[in-house]
GROMACS .gro file of C-alpha atoms in nm:
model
  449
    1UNK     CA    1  11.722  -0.833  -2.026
    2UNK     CA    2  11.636  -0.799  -1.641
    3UNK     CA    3  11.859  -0.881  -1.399
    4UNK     CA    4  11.783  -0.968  -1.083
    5UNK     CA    5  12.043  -0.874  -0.766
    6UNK     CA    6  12.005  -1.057  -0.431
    7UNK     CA    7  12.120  -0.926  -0.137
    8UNK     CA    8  12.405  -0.998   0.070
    9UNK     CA    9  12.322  -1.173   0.346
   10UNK     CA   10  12.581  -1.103   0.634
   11UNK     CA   11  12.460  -1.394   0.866
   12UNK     CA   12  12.399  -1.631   0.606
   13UNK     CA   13  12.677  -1.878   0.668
   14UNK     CA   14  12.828  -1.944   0.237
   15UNK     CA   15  12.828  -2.291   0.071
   16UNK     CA   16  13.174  -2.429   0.076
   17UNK     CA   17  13.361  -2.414  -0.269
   18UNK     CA   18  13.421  -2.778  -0.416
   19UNK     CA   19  13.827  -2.790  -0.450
   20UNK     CA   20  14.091  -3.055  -0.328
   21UNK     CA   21  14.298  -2.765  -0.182
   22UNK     CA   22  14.202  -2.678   0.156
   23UNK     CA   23  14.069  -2.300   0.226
   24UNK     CA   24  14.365  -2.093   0.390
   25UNK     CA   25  14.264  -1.973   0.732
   26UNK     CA   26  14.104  -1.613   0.684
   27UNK     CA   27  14.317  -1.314   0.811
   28UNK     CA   28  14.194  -1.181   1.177
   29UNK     CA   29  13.988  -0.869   1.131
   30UNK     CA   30  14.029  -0.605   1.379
   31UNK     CA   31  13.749  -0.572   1.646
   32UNK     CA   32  13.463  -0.288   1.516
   33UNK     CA   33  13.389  -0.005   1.729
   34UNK     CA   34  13.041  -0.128   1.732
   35UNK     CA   35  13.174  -0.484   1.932
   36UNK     CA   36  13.377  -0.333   2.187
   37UNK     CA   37  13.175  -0.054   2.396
   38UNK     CA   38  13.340   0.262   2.496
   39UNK     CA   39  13.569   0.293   2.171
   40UNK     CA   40  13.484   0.664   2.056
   41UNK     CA   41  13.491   0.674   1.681
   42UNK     CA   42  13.786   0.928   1.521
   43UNK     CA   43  13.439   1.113   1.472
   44UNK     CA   44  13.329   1.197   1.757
   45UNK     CA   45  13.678   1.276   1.972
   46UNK     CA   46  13.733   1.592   2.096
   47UNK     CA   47  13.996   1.828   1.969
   48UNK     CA   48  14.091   2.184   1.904
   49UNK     CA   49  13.867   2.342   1.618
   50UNK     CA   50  14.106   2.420   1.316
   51UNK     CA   51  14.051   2.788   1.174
   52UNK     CA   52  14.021   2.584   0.837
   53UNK     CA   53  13.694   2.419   0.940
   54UNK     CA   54  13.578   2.741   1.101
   55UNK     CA   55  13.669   2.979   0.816
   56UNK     CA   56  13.343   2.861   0.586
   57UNK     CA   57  13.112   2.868   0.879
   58UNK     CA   58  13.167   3.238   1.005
   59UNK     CA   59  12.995   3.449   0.783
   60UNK     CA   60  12.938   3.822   0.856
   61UNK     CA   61  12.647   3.982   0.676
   62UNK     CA   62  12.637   4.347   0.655
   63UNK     CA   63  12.320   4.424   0.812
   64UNK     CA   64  12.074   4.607   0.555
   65UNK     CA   65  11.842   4.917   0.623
   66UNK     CA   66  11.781   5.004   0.306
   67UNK     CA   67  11.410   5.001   0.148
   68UNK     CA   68  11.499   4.717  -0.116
   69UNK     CA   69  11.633   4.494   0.204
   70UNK     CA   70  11.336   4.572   0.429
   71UNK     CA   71  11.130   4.471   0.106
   72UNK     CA   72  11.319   4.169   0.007
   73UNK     CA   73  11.337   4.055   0.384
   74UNK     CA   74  10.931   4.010   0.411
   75UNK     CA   75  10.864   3.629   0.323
   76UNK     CA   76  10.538   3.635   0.293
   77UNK     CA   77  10.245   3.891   0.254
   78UNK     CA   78  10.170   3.905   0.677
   79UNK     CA   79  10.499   4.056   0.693
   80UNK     CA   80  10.465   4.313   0.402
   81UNK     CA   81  10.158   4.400   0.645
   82UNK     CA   82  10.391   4.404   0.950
   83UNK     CA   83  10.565   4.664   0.743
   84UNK     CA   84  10.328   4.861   0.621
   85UNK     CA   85  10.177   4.912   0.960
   86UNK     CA   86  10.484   5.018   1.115
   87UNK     CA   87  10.513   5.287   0.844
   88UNK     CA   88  10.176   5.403   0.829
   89UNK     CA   89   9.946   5.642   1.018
   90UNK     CA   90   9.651   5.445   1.201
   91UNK     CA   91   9.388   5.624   1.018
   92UNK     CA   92   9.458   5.520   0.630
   93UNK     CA   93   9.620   5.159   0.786
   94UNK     CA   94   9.315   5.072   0.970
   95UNK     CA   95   9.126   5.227   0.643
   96UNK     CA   96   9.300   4.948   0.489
   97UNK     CA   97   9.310   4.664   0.719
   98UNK     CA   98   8.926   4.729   0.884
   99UNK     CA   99   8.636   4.595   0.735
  100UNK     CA  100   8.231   4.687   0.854
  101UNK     CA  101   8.053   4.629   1.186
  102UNK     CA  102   8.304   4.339   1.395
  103UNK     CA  103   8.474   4.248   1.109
  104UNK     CA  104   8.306   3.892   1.162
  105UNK     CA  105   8.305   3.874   0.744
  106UNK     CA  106   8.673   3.936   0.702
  107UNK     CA  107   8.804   3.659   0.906
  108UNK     CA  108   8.556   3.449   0.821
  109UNK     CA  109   8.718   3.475   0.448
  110UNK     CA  110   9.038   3.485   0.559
  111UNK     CA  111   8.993   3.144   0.774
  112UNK     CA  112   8.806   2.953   0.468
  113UNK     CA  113   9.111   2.992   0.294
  114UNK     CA  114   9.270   2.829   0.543
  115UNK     CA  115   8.993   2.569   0.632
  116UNK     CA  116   9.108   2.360   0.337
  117UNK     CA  117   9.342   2.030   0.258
  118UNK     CA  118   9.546   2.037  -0.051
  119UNK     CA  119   9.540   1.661  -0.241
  120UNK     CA  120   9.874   1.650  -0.368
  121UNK     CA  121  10.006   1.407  -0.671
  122UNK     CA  122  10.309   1.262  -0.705
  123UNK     CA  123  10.530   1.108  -0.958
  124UNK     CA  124  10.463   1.412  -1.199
  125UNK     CA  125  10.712   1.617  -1.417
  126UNK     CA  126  10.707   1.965  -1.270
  127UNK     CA  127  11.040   2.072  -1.338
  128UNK     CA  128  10.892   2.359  -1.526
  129UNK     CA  129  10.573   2.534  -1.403
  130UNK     CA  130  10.380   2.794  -1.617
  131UNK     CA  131  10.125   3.026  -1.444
  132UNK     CA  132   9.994   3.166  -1.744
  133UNK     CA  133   9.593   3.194  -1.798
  134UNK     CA  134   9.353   3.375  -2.008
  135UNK     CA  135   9.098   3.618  -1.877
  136UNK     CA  136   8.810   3.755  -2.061
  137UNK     CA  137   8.978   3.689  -2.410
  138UNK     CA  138   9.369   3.811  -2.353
  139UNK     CA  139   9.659   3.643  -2.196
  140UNK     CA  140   9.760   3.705  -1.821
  141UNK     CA  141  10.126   3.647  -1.725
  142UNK     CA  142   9.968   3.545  -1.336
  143UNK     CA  143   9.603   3.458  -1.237
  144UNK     CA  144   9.579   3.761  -1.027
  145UNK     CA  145   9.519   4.096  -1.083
  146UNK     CA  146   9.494   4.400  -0.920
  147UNK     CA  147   9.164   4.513  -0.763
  148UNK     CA  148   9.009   4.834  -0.744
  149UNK     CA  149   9.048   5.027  -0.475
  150UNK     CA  150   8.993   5.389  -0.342
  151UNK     CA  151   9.202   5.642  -0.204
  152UNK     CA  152   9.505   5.538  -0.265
  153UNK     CA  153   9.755   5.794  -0.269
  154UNK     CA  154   9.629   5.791   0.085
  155UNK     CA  155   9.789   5.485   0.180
  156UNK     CA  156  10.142   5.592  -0.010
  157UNK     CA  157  10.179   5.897  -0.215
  158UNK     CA  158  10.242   5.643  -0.520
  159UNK     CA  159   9.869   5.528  -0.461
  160UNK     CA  160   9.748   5.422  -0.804
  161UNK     CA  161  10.043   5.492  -1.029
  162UNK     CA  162  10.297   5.227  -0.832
  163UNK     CA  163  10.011   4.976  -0.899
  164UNK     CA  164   9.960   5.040  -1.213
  165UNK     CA  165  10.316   4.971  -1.317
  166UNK     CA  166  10.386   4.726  -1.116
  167UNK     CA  167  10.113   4.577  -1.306
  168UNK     CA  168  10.227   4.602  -1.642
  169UNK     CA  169  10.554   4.464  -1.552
  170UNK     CA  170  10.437   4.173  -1.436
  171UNK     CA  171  10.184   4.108  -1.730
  172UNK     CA  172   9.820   4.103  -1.546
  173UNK     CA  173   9.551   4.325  -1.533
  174UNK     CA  174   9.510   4.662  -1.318
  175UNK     CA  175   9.194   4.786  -1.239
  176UNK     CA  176   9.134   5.141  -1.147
  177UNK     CA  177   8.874   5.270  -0.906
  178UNK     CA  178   8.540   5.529  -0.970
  179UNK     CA  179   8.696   5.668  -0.613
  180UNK     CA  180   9.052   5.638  -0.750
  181UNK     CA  181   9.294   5.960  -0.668
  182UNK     CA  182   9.479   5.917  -1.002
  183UNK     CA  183   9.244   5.999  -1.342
  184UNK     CA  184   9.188   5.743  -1.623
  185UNK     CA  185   9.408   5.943  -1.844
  186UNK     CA  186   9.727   5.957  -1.590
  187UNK     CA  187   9.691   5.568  -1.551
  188UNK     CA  188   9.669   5.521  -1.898
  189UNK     CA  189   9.989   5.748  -1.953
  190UNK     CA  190  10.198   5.557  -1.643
  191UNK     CA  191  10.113   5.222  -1.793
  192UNK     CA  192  10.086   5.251  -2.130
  193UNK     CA  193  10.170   4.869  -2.190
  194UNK     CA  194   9.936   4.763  -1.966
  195UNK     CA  195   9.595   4.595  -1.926
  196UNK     CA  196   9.401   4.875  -1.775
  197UNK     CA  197   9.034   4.780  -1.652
  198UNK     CA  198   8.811   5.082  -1.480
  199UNK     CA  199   8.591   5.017  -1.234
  200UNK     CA  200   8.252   5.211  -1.234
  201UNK     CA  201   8.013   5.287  -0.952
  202UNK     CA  202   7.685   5.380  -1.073
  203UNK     CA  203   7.574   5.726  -0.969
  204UNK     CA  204   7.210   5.883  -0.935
  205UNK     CA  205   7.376   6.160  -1.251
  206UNK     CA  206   7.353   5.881  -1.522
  207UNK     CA  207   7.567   6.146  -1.737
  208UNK     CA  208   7.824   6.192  -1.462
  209UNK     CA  209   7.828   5.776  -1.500
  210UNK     CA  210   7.835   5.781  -1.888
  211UNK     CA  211   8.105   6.045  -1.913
  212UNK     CA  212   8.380   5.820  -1.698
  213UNK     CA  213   8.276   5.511  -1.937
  214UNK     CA  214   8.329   5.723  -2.242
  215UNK     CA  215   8.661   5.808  -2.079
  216UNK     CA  216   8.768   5.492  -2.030
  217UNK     CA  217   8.714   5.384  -2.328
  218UNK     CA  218   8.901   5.648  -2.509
  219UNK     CA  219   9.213   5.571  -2.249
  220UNK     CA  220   9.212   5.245  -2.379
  221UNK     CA  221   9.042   5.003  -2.068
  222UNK     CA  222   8.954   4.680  -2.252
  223UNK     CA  223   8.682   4.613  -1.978
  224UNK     CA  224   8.451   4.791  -1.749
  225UNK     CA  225   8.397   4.629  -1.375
  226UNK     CA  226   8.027   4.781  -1.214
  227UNK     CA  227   8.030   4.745  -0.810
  228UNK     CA  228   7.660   4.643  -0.734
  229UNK     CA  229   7.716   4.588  -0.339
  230UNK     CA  230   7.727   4.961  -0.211
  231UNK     CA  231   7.347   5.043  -0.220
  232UNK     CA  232   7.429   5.217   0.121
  233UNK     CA  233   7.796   5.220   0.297
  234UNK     CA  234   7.866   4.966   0.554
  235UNK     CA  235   7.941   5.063   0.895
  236UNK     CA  236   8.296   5.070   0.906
  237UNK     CA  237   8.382   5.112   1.280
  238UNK     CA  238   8.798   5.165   1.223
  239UNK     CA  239   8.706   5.463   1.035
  240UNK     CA  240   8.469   5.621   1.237
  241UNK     CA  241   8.661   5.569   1.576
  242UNK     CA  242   9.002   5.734   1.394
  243UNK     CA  243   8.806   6.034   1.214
  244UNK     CA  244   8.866   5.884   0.925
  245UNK     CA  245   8.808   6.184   0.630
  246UNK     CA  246   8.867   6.248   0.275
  247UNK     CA  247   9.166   6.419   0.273
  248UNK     CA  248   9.318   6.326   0.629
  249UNK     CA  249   9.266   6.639   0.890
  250UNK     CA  250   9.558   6.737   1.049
  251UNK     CA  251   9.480   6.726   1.436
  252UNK     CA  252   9.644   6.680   1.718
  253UNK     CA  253   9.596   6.286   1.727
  254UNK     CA  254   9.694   6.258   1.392
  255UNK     CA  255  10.002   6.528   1.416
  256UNK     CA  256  10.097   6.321   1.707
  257UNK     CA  257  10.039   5.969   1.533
  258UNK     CA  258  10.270   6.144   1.264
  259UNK     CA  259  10.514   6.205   1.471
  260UNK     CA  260  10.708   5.831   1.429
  261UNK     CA  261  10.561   5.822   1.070
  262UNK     CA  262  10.768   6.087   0.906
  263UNK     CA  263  10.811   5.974   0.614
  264UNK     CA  264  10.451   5.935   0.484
  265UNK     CA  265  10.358   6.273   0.656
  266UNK     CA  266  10.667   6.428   0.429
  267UNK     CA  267  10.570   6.241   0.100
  268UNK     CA  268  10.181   6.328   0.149
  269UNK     CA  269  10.289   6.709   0.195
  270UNK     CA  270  10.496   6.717  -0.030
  271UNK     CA  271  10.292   6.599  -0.354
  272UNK     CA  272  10.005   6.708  -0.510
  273UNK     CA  273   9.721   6.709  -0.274
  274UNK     CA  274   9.471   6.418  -0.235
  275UNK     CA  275   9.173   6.448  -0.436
  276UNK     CA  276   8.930   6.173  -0.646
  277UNK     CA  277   9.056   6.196  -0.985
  278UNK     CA  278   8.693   6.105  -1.150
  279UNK     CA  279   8.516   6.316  -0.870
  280UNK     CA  280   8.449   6.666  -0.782
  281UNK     CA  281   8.660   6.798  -0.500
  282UNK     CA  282   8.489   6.618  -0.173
  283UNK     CA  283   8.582   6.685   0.189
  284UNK     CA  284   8.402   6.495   0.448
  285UNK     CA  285   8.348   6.070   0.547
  286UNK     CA  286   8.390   5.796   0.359
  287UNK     CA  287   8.009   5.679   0.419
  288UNK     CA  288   7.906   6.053   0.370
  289UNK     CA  289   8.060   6.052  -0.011
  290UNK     CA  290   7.905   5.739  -0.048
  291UNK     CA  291   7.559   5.803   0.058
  292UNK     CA  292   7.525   6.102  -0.116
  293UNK     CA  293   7.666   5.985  -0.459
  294UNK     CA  294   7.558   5.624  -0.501
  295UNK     CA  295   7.243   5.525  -0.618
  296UNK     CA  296   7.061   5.270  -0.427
  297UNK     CA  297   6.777   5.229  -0.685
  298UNK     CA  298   6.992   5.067  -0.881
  299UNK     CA  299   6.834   4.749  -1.081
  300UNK     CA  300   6.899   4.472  -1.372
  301UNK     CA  301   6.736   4.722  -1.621
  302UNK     CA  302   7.081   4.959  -1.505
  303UNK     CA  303   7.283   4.669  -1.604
  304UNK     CA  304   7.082   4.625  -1.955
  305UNK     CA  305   7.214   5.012  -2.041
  306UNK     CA  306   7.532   4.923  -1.907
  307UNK     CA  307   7.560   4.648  -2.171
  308UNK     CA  308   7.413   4.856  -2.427
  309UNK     CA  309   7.698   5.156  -2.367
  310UNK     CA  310   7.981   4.970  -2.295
  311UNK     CA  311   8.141   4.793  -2.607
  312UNK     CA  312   8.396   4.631  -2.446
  313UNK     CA  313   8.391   4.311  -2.198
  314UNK     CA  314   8.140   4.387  -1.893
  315UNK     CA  315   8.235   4.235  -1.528
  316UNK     CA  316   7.993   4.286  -1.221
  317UNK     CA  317   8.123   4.298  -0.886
  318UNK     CA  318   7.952   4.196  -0.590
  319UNK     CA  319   7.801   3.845  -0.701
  320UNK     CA  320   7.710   3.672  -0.348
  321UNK     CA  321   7.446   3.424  -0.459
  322UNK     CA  322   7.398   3.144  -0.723
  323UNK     CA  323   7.066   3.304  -0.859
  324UNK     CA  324   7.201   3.672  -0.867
  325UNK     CA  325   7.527   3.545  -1.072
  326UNK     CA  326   7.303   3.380  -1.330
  327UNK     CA  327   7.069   3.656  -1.331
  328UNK     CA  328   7.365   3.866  -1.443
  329UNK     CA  329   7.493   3.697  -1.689
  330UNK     CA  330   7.126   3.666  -1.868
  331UNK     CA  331   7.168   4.064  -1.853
  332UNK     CA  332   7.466   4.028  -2.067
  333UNK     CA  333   7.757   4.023  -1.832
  334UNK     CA  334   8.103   3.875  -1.986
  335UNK     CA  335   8.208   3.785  -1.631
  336UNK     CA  336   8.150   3.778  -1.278
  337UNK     CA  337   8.338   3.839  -0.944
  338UNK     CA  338   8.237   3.650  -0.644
  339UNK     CA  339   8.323   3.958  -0.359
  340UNK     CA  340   8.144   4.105  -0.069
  341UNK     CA  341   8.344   4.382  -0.085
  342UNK     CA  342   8.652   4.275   0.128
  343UNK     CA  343   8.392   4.240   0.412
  344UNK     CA  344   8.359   4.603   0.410
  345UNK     CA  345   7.974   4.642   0.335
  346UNK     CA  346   7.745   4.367   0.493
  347UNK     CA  347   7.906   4.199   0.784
  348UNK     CA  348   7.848   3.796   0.818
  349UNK     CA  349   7.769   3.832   0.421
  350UNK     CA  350   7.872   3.500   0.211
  351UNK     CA  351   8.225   3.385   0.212
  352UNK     CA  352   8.291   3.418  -0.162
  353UNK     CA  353   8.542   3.076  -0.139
  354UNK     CA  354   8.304   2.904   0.003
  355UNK     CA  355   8.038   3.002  -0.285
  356UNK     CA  356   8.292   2.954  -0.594
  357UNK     CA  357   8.217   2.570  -0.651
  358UNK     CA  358   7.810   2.622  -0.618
  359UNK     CA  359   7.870   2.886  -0.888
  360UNK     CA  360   8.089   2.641  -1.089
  361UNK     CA  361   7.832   2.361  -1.048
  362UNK     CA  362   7.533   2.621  -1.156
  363UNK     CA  363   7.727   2.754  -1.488
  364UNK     CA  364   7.835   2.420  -1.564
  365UNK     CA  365   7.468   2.346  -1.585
  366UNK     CA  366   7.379   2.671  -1.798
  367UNK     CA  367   7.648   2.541  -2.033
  368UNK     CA  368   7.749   2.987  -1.918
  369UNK     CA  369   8.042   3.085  -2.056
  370UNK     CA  370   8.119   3.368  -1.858
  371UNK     CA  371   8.456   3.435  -1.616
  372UNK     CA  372   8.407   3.344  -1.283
  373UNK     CA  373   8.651   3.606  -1.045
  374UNK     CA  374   8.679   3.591  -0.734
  375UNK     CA  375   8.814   3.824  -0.395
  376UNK     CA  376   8.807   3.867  -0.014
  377UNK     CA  377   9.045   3.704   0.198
  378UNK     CA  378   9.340   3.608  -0.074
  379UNK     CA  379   9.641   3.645   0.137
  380UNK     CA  380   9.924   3.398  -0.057
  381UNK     CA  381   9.954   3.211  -0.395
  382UNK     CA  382   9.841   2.895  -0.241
  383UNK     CA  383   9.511   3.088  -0.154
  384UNK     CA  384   9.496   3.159  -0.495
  385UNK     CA  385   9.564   2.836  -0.623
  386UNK     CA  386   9.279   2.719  -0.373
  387UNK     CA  387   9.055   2.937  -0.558
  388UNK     CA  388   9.139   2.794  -0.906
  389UNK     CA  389   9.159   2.446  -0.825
  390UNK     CA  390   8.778   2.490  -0.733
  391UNK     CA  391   8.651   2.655  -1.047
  392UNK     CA  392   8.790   3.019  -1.056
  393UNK     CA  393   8.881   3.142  -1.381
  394UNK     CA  394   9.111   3.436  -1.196
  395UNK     CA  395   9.137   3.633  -0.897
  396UNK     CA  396   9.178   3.961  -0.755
  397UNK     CA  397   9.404   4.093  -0.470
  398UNK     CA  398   9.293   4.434  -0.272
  399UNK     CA  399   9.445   4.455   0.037
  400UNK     CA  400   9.761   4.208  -0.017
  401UNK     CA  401   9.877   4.432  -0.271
  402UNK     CA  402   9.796   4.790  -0.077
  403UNK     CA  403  10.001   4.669   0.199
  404UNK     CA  404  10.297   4.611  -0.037
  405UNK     CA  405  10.256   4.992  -0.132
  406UNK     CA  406  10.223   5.080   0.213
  407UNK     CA  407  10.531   4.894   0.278
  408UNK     CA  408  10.727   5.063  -0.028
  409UNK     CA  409  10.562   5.213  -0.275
  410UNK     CA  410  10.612   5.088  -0.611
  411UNK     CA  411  10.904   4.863  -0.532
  412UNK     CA  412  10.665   4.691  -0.231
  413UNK     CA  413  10.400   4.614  -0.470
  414UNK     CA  414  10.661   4.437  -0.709
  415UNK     CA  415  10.749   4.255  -0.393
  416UNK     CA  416  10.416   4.142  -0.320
  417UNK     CA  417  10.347   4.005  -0.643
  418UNK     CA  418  10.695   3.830  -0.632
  419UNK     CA  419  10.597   3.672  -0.339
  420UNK     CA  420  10.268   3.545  -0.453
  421UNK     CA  421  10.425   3.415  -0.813
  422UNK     CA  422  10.656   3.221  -0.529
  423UNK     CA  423  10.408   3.110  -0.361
  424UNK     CA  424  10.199   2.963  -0.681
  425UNK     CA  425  10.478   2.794  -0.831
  426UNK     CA  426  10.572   2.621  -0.477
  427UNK     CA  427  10.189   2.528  -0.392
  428UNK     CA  428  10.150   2.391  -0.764
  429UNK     CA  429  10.452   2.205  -0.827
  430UNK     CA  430  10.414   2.057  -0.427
  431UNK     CA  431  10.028   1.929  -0.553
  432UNK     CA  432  10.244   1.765  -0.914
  433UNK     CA  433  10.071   2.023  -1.137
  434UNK     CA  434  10.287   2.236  -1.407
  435UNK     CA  435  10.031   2.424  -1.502
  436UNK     CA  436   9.714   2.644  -1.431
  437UNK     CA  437   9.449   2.443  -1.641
  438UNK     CA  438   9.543   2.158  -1.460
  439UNK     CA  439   9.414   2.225  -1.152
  440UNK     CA  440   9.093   2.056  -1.075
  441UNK     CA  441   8.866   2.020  -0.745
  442UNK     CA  442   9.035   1.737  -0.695
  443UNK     CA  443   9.320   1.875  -0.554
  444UNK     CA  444   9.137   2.077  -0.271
  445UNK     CA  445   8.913   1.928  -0.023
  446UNK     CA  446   8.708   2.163   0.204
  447UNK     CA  447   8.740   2.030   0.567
  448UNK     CA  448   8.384   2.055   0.747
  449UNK     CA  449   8.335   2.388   0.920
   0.00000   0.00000   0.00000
């Protein structure tokens, strides 16, 4: 039964009670503070603070300079970079941080990401929130994984092995690079509980291309991820204004730039030298190794062999169009990943973010099964959640995670991946979803640009 309160009215003047007795006169009340102005509430008088009070307000933290508190003090992935910079030489940082030409694609991914209005709803349970997805047929703890990338013991002597496990512990996918300085067969050994994905760049020695997929296989990697946007290397200015070369030269701008970097200068000397795992020994550029190695008559009948070799799932990297993403998945590909290469190839190339629902729309049509990935520009979970909400199937972090290892090592890539599991659950349960498959375009509108 439903019972309805009224309110008490204190200015409505009350119906007198039917008796023969008249009402006794009611007591005076004493004047409120509120009637009579200047009466200071007990509140608000001054006095002498009590050490009581004080006691639980005086807290003395004993100020941390170890690694782990450096680490656990970053927030957010901008400060991880903050970090890493500080700790790093200018020549592998900037390697990191730079992209081609002005750098115009970069921030132009970087900004869509932040070009956007979340659509939150309300009145939903999400007092428990599961980030779990599946990718290319197994489960994924996150929806992020770990993109390739090269050199990068360069960046922290733990390079490719700190990712790797930091990658198995949290449950998603690692993907190791052609130009990788740890070998398919060391990954495979530092994460042997891991999802371990190789990446391949086609070279113009097919054999030197179909010996790496053999080895991958054997090691294990459930899928193979071909790079189809390096034809040529872009013009990556950073690098050719620091000198940038494969293994750093010791000179006297970099001995000096050393010189308040000691400790990566002590751990680079004092490992095993820097050297592509999958590669001959190469000294010399970046764009000179890439020039000379990659094969820029590469075509869609390359991609039919590649299906035809590799038993496993097949991913192509580099998608930037609608018509070249179904074009690969007639050829046979199991998935795609919207990239332009971090914005280090083609400057002013397409804003993968901004392509993702066009692709959606396009495979929806196809009735195409296939994964839809996407990189560039992820820089928190609610990027990533961006990116779901309109129509990716997973994503891919490059630089967000290298400047957790620059920042730490192992431990800083744990931290970055803590802070973007944060971040997800925040963004999702904020926007009254509890769990990935919920997510829907709905929940993300793109503000005009």
């Amino acid at each position: 039964m439903t019972h309805t309160i009224q309110p008490n009215n204190p200015e409505a003047t009350p119906a007198p009670e039917a008796t023969d007795v008249p009402a006794a006169p009611a007591p005076a009340e004493a004047p409120s503070s509120a009637a009579l102005p200047g009466l200071v509430p007990p509140a608000l008088k001054r006095r002498v603070p009590k050490y009581s009070d004080l006691a639980p307000l005086v807290q003395f933290k004993k100020p941390g300079f170890s690694k782990a508190a450096r680490l656990q003090r970053a927030s957010t992935i901008w400060e991880l970079r903050d970090i890493a910079k500080r700790r790093t030489p200018k020549a592998p940082f900037d390697y990191t941080d730079g992209a081609a030409e002005e750098e115009i694609t970069l921030r132009r991914a970087r900004q869509a990401f932040l070009d956007i209005e979340f659509r939150p709803g309300i009145l939903r349970n999400v007092s428990s929130i599961d980030l779990s997805t599946e990718i290319l047929g197994k489960p994924s703890r996150l929806p992020v994984g770990i993109a390739p990338t090269g050199f990068t013991r360069m960046m922290q002597s733990e390079g490719e092995y700190a990712g790797s496990q930091a990658a198995e512990a949290a449950g998603i996918p690692y993907t190791l690079s052609t130009m990788g300085t740890a070998s398919i067969e060391d990954v495979a050994a530092a994460a042997p509980n891991g999802r371990n994905w190789f990446q391949l760049y086609l070279w113009t020695d097919r054999d030197r291309s179909l010996e790496l997929i053999e080895r991958a296989a054997r090691a294990g990697n459930d899928t193979l991820m071909v790079t189809v946007d390096t034809a040529v290397a872009g013009a990556r200015l950073r690098d050719v204004r620091n000198g940038m070369t494969i293994p750093p030269a010791l000179t006297l701008k970099t001995v000096l730039d050393a010189s308040y970097r000691p400790a990566w200068w002590f751990n680079f000397l004092t490992h095993e030298p820097l050297t592509f795992a999958s590669l001959s020994r190469y000294t010399g550029t970046v764009a000179d190794l890439i020039n000379s190695m990659f094969d820029p008559t590469l075509t869609f009948g390359d991609l039919d062999w590649l299906r035809e070799t590799w038993k496993g799932k097949l991913v192509v990297k580099g998608i930037q169009t609608v018509e070249d993403a179904r074009r690969v998945v007639d050829h046979g590909a199991d998935g795609i990943i919207l990239s332009n290469h971090g914005g280090r190839q083609l400057d002013r190339a397409p804003i993968p973010f901004h392509l993702l629902p066009e692709v959606r729309q396009a495979f929806a049509a196809d009735n195409a099964t296939a994964a839809i990935m996407l990189d560039t520009g992820i820089m928190s979970g609610a990027d990533i959640v961006a990116a779901l909400a309109l129509g990716a199937d997973f994503t891919l972090i490059g630089r967000a995670y290298l400047y957790g290892l620059m920042a730490g090592g192992r431990a800083g890539v744990d931290r970055t991946l803590q802070i973007l599991e944060k971040d997800m659950a925040r963004t999702m349960a904020l926007l009254g979803v509890s769990r990935v498959s919920e997510l829907t375009p709905d929940h993300v509108r793109l503000l005009a640009r």
